[in-house]
Amino acid sequence: MNIRTATKADMAQIFQLEQAAFGEHCYPDFLFRQWLDLSPSLLLVAEAESTDESACSERNSAFLGYVVGSLGEVKAQGWVLSLAVTESARGKGVGKALLEQFIARATSMGCKQLRLTVHPDNRALHLYHSCGFRFESAEADYFGPNEPRQVLVRVKPCEE
Ligand SMILES: CC(C)(COP(=O)(O)OP(=O)(O)OC[C@H]1O[C@@H](n2cnc3c(N)ncnc32)[C@H](O)[C@@H]1OP(=O)(O)O)[C@@H](O)C(=O)NCCC(=O)NCCS
């Protein structure tokens, strides 16, 4: 697997997966396009590496997932805004690899605290805990009525 900065050519697949993963709570396609201009280092794509050239010539066959985030007004504080892996690639370490690479990049840009929101029933909580995120707060209507979210925070360990 290869993790790299996204390009304009990835936009359609990123948005297709965002829609499939988050339904009515997906970010709009134009926002991904503008994130690419705003903060390209923090919009990452995972793709399958193949020795078979023909398998990789079709971009669809290689795309596994994405992560996107942003640094805040105070650059030491950033957010992971969306993370998704294609259904057939889940459970194989792709999500964790994307998140770890995102953390490394954000850290190298001066970020010391990363936050994200997650539905309290989302099994992604396990992934976030294993990457060092901890519960910070909960809001019953974070995204509107009946849309509870936990805010998790990951503080950069001193040794990083
Ligand atoms: C959440 C998501 C990105 C995880 O990606 P993934 O590639 O399947 O996750 P990984 O294989 O890297 O797993 C990472 C860890 O989480 C655990 N995990 C992953 N999916 C899990 C699940 N459904 N239930 C329980 N644990 C799970 C793995 O066991 C692994 O733990 P470990 O490191 O201790 O072994 C993926 O399931 C997804 O796209 N879900 C839909 C979109 C979504 O909910 N995104 C998160 C929004 S907050």
mmCIF file of C-alpha atoms and ligand atoms in Angstrom:
data_model
loop_
_atom_site.group_PDB
_atom_site.id
_atom_site.type_symbol
_atom_site.label_atom_id
_atom_site.label_comp_id
_atom_site.label_asym_id
_atom_site.label_seq_id
_atom_site.Cartn_x
_atom_site.Cartn_y
_atom_site.Cartn_z
ATOM 1 C CA MET A 1 0.000 0.000 0.000
ATOM 2 C CA ASN A 2 1.125 3.506 -0.830
ATOM 3 C CA ILE A 3 -0.047 6.665 0.939
ATOM 4 C CA ARG A 4 0.395 9.907 -0.935
ATOM 5 C CA THR A 5 -0.922 13.440 -1.218
ATOM 6 C CA ALA A 6 -4.165 13.528 -3.208
ATOM 7 C CA THR A 7 -4.367 15.151 -6.637
ATOM 8 C CA LYS A 8 -7.234 16.609 -8.620
ATOM 9 C CA ALA A 9 -7.555 13.243 -10.385
ATOM 10 C CA ASP A 10 -8.539 11.618 -7.058
ATOM 11 C CA MET A 11 -11.452 13.974 -6.347
ATOM 12 C CA ALA A 12 -14.205 11.832 -7.921
ATOM 13 C CA GLN A 13 -13.225 8.669 -6.045
ATOM 14 C CA ILE A 14 -12.783 10.506 -2.772
ATOM 15 C CA PHE A 15 -16.236 12.044 -3.033
ATOM 16 C CA GLN A 16 -17.837 8.755 -4.130
ATOM 17 C CA LEU A 17 -16.436 7.054 -1.011
ATOM 18 C CA GLU A 18 -17.378 10.010 1.225
ATOM 19 C CA GLN A 19 -20.974 9.715 -0.007
ATOM 20 C CA ALA A 20 -21.065 5.944 0.424
ATOM 21 C CA ALA A 21 -19.594 6.137 3.929
ATOM 22 C CA PHE A 22 -21.471 9.122 5.354
ATOM 23 C CA GLY A 23 -24.694 9.454 3.324
ATOM 24 C CA GLU A 24 -26.561 12.659 4.125
ATOM 25 C CA HIS A 25 -23.742 13.781 6.425
ATOM 26 C CA CYS A 26 -21.124 13.767 3.690
ATOM 27 C CA TYR A 27 -19.035 16.817 2.884
ATOM 28 C CA PRO A 28 -19.820 18.314 -0.552
ATOM 29 C CA ASP A 29 -17.546 17.528 -3.494
ATOM 30 C CA PHE A 30 -16.459 21.149 -3.921
ATOM 31 C CA LEU A 31 -15.164 21.253 -0.355
ATOM 32 C CA PHE A 32 -12.709 18.422 -1.092
ATOM 33 C CA ARG A 33 -11.557 20.332 -4.172
ATOM 34 C CA GLN A 34 -10.974 23.435 -2.081
ATOM 35 C CA TRP A 35 -9.217 21.496 0.695
ATOM 36 C CA LEU A 36 -6.811 20.382 -2.014
ATOM 37 C CA ASP A 37 -5.889 24.026 -2.656
ATOM 38 C CA LEU A 38 -6.015 25.062 0.985
ATOM 39 C CA SER A 39 -3.960 22.311 2.584
ATOM 40 C CA PRO A 40 -2.792 19.658 0.104
ATOM 41 C CA SER A 41 -0.401 17.972 2.560
ATOM 42 C CA LEU A 42 -3.356 17.032 4.743
ATOM 43 C CA LEU A 43 -5.499 15.383 2.053
ATOM 44 C CA LEU A 44 -4.071 11.890 1.684
ATOM 45 C CA VAL A 45 -5.017 8.903 -0.423
ATOM 46 C CA ALA A 46 -4.188 5.233 0.114
ATOM 47 C CA GLU A 47 -3.781 3.069 -2.960
ATOM 48 C CA ALA A 48 -2.907 -0.538 -3.584
ATOM 49 C CA GLU A 49 0.572 -1.084 -4.914
ATOM 50 C CA SER A 50 0.689 -3.629 -7.664
ATOM 51 C CA THR A 51 3.457 -5.155 -9.714
ATOM 52 C CA ASP A 52 0.830 -5.751 -12.394
ATOM 53 C CA GLU A 53 0.926 -2.557 -14.482
ATOM 54 C CA SER A 54 -2.446 -3.242 -16.072
ATOM 55 C CA ALA A 55 -4.105 -3.552 -12.647
ATOM 56 C CA CYS A 56 -2.937 -0.086 -11.658
ATOM 57 C CA SER A 57 -3.570 1.649 -14.968
ATOM 58 C CA GLU A 58 -7.258 1.838 -13.993
ATOM 59 C CA ARG A 59 -7.296 4.320 -11.111
ATOM 60 C CA ASN A 60 -10.438 2.671 -9.729
ATOM 61 C CA SER A 61 -8.651 -0.582 -9.022
ATOM 62 C CA ALA A 62 -6.018 1.053 -6.833
ATOM 63 C CA PHE A 63 -7.954 3.498 -4.658
ATOM 64 C CA LEU A 64 -8.412 2.272 -1.043
ATOM 65 C CA GLY A 65 -9.335 5.311 1.017
ATOM 66 C CA TYR A 66 -8.577 8.850 2.113
ATOM 67 C CA VAL A 67 -8.135 11.091 5.115
ATOM 68 C CA VAL A 68 -8.501 14.851 5.215
ATOM 69 C CA GLY A 69 -7.964 17.438 7.898
ATOM 70 C CA SER A 70 -6.884 20.963 8.577
ATOM 71 C CA LEU A 71 -4.839 23.051 10.964
ATOM 72 C CA GLY A 72 -6.742 25.596 13.012
ATOM 73 C CA GLU A 73 -6.364 29.326 13.478
ATOM 74 C CA VAL A 74 -3.779 28.343 16.050
ATOM 75 C CA LYS A 75 -1.608 26.024 13.947
ATOM 76 C CA ALA A 76 -0.706 23.880 16.903
ATOM 77 C CA GLN A 77 -4.330 22.716 16.962
ATOM 78 C CA GLY A 78 -5.642 20.668 14.065
ATOM 79 C CA TRP A 79 -8.601 18.517 13.132
ATOM 80 C CA VAL A 80 -9.094 15.231 11.326
ATOM 81 C CA LEU A 81 -12.218 16.009 9.315
ATOM 82 C CA SER A 82 -12.962 12.832 7.394
ATOM 83 C CA LEU A 83 -11.537 9.321 7.113
ATOM 84 C CA ALA A 84 -12.929 6.454 5.064
ATOM 85 C CA VAL A 85 -11.760 3.194 3.518
ATOM 86 C CA THR A 86 -13.532 1.374 0.682
ATOM 87 C CA GLU A 87 -15.723 -1.425 2.016
ATOM 88 C CA SER A 88 -13.704 -4.255 0.498
ATOM 89 C CA ALA A 89 -10.439 -2.905 1.949
ATOM 90 C CA ARG A 90 -11.633 -2.463 5.553
ATOM 91 C CA GLY A 91 -10.104 -4.383 8.430
ATOM 92 C CA LYS A 92 -6.685 -4.634 6.756
ATOM 93 C CA GLY A 93 -4.888 -1.726 8.365
ATOM 94 C CA VAL A 94 -5.575 0.901 5.684
ATOM 95 C CA GLY A 95 -7.472 3.264 8.018
ATOM 96 C CA LYS A 96 -4.768 3.054 10.644
ATOM 97 C CA ALA A 97 -2.009 3.672 8.099
ATOM 98 C CA LEU A 98 -3.844 6.733 6.744
ATOM 99 C CA LEU A 99 -4.402 8.128 10.224
ATOM 100 C CA GLU A 100 -0.795 7.529 11.300
ATOM 101 C CA GLN A 101 0.509 9.268 8.170
ATOM 102 C CA PHE A 102 -1.882 12.155 8.756
ATOM 103 C CA ILE A 103 -0.684 12.498 12.364
ATOM 104 C CA ALA A 104 2.953 12.463 11.213
ATOM 105 C CA ARG A 105 2.327 15.164 8.607
ATOM 106 C CA ALA A 106 0.289 17.392 10.911
ATOM 107 C CA THR A 107 2.951 17.008 13.612
ATOM 108 C CA SER A 108 5.704 17.981 11.166
ATOM 109 C CA MET A 109 3.680 21.137 10.384
ATOM 110 C CA GLY A 110 3.742 22.146 14.053
ATOM 111 C CA CYS A 111 0.483 20.611 15.210
ATOM 112 C CA LYS A 112 0.541 19.567 18.872
ATOM 113 C CA GLN A 113 -3.125 18.736 19.455
ATOM 114 C CA LEU A 114 -5.343 16.913 16.990
ATOM 115 C CA ARG A 115 -9.093 16.626 17.435
ATOM 116 C CA LEU A 116 -11.870 14.766 15.654
ATOM 117 C CA THR A 117 -15.525 13.964 16.135
ATOM 118 C CA VAL A 118 -16.978 10.470 16.104
ATOM 119 C CA HIS A 119 -20.453 9.042 16.629
ATOM 120 C CA PRO A 120 -20.450 7.271 20.023
ATOM 121 C CA ASP A 121 -21.560 3.999 18.358
ATOM 122 C CA ASN A 122 -18.978 4.091 15.563
ATOM 123 C CA ARG A 123 -16.527 1.188 15.821
ATOM 124 C CA ALA A 124 -13.884 3.580 14.491
ATOM 125 C CA LEU A 125 -13.522 4.596 18.159
ATOM 126 C CA HIS A 126 -11.281 1.561 18.584
ATOM 127 C CA LEU A 127 -9.012 2.773 15.798
ATOM 128 C CA TYR A 128 -8.834 6.275 17.257
ATOM 129 C CA HIS A 129 -8.006 4.989 20.742
ATOM 130 C CA SER A 130 -5.269 2.782 19.326
ATOM 131 C CA CYS A 131 -3.770 5.873 17.628
ATOM 132 C CA GLY A 132 -3.656 7.816 20.893
ATOM 133 C CA PHE A 133 -6.926 9.793 20.765
ATOM 134 C CA ARG A 134 -8.788 10.197 24.058
ATOM 135 C CA PHE A 135 -12.295 11.339 25.001
ATOM 136 C CA GLU A 136 -12.525 15.100 25.538
ATOM 137 C CA SER A 137 -16.242 15.964 25.455
ATOM 138 C CA ALA A 138 -19.636 14.864 24.128
ATOM 139 C CA GLU A 139 -22.429 16.835 22.464
ATOM 140 C CA ALA A 140 -25.906 15.332 22.025
ATOM 141 C CA ASP A 141 -26.664 17.540 19.001
ATOM 142 C CA TYR A 142 -23.227 18.252 17.565
ATOM 143 C CA PHE A 143 -24.497 18.098 13.952
ATOM 144 C CA GLY A 144 -28.140 18.861 14.806
ATOM 145 C CA PRO A 145 -30.968 16.956 16.522
ATOM 146 C CA ASN A 146 -30.183 13.261 17.143
ATOM 147 C CA GLU A 147 -26.646 13.670 15.847
ATOM 148 C CA PRO A 148 -24.472 13.081 18.904
ATOM 149 C CA ARG A 149 -20.705 13.145 18.589
ATOM 150 C CA GLN A 150 -17.787 12.641 20.900
ATOM 151 C CA VAL A 151 -14.845 14.992 20.506
ATOM 152 C CA LEU A 152 -11.565 13.117 20.862
ATOM 153 C CA VAL A 153 -8.184 14.751 21.278
ATOM 154 C CA ARG A 154 -4.677 13.469 20.710
ATOM 155 C CA VAL A 155 -1.932 15.410 22.419
ATOM 156 C CA LYS A 156 1.509 15.105 20.862
ATOM 157 C CA PRO A 157 3.641 12.983 23.178
ATOM 158 C CA CYS A 158 6.798 14.745 24.419
ATOM 159 C CA GLU A 159 9.130 12.274 22.709
ATOM 160 C CA GLU A 160 7.717 12.816 19.160
HETATM 161 C C1 LIG B 1 -13.329 3.551 10.271
HETATM 162 C C2 LIG B 1 -12.540 3.027 9.074
HETATM 163 C C3 LIG B 1 -11.890 4.202 8.355
HETATM 164 C C4 LIG B 1 -11.449 2.073 9.595
HETATM 165 O O1 LIG B 1 -10.621 1.714 8.509
HETATM 166 P P1 LIG B 1 -10.033 0.228 8.416
HETATM 167 O O2 LIG B 1 -9.038 0.217 7.323
HETATM 168 O O3 LIG B 1 -11.143 -0.728 8.331
HETATM 169 O O4 LIG B 1 -9.342 0.089 9.850
HETATM 170 P P2 LIG B 1 -8.015 -0.732 10.184
HETATM 171 O O5 LIG B 1 -8.065 -2.038 9.460
HETATM 172 O O6 LIG B 1 -6.840 0.147 9.943
HETATM 173 O O7 LIG B 1 -8.185 -0.997 11.728
HETATM 174 C C5 LIG B 1 -7.543 -0.204 12.676
HETATM 175 C C6 LIG B 1 -7.920 -0.691 14.049
HETATM 176 O O8 LIG B 1 -9.317 -0.559 14.282
HETATM 177 C C7 LIG B 1 -9.909 -1.842 14.451
HETATM 178 N N1 LIG B 1 -11.136 -1.861 13.669
HETATM 179 C C8 LIG B 1 -11.305 -1.463 12.410
HETATM 180 N N2 LIG B 1 -12.579 -1.595 12.034
HETATM 181 C C9 LIG B 1 -13.197 -2.106 13.107
HETATM 182 C C10 LIG B 1 -14.498 -2.492 13.351
HETATM 183 N N3 LIG B 1 -15.460 -2.383 12.417
HETATM 184 N N4 LIG B 1 -14.795 -2.961 14.565
HETATM 185 C C11 LIG B 1 -13.855 -3.076 15.523
HETATM 186 N N5 LIG B 1 -12.594 -2.743 15.341
HETATM 187 C C12 LIG B 1 -12.275 -2.263 14.138
HETATM 188 C C13 LIG B 1 -8.914 -2.846 13.948
HETATM 189 O O9 LIG B 1 -9.022 -4.063 14.634
HETATM 190 C C14 LIG B 1 -7.627 -2.160 14.233
HETATM 191 O O10 LIG B 1 -7.270 -2.304 15.591
HETATM 192 P P3 LIG B 1 -5.787 -2.748 15.981
HETATM 193 O O11 LIG B 1 -4.860 -1.719 15.409
HETATM 194 O O12 LIG B 1 -5.815 -2.754 17.457
HETATM 195 O O13 LIG B 1 -5.620 -4.088 15.347
HETATM 196 C C15 LIG B 1 -13.447 2.242 8.093
HETATM 197 O O14 LIG B 1 -14.118 1.230 8.798
HETATM 198 C C16 LIG B 1 -14.499 3.116 7.397
HETATM 199 O O15 LIG B 1 -14.237 3.679 6.334
HETATM 200 N N6 LIG B 1 -15.698 3.217 7.987
HETATM 201 C C17 LIG B 1 -16.773 4.050 7.414
HETATM 202 C C18 LIG B 1 -16.467 5.531 7.551
HETATM 203 C C19 LIG B 1 -16.271 5.925 9.015
HETATM 204 O O16 LIG B 1 -17.042 5.576 9.892
HETATM 205 N N7 LIG B 1 -15.194 6.725 9.245
HETATM 206 C C20 LIG B 1 -14.876 7.228 10.564
HETATM 207 C C21 LIG B 1 -15.729 8.398 10.861
HETATM 208 S S1 LIG B 1 -15.413 9.068 12.457
#
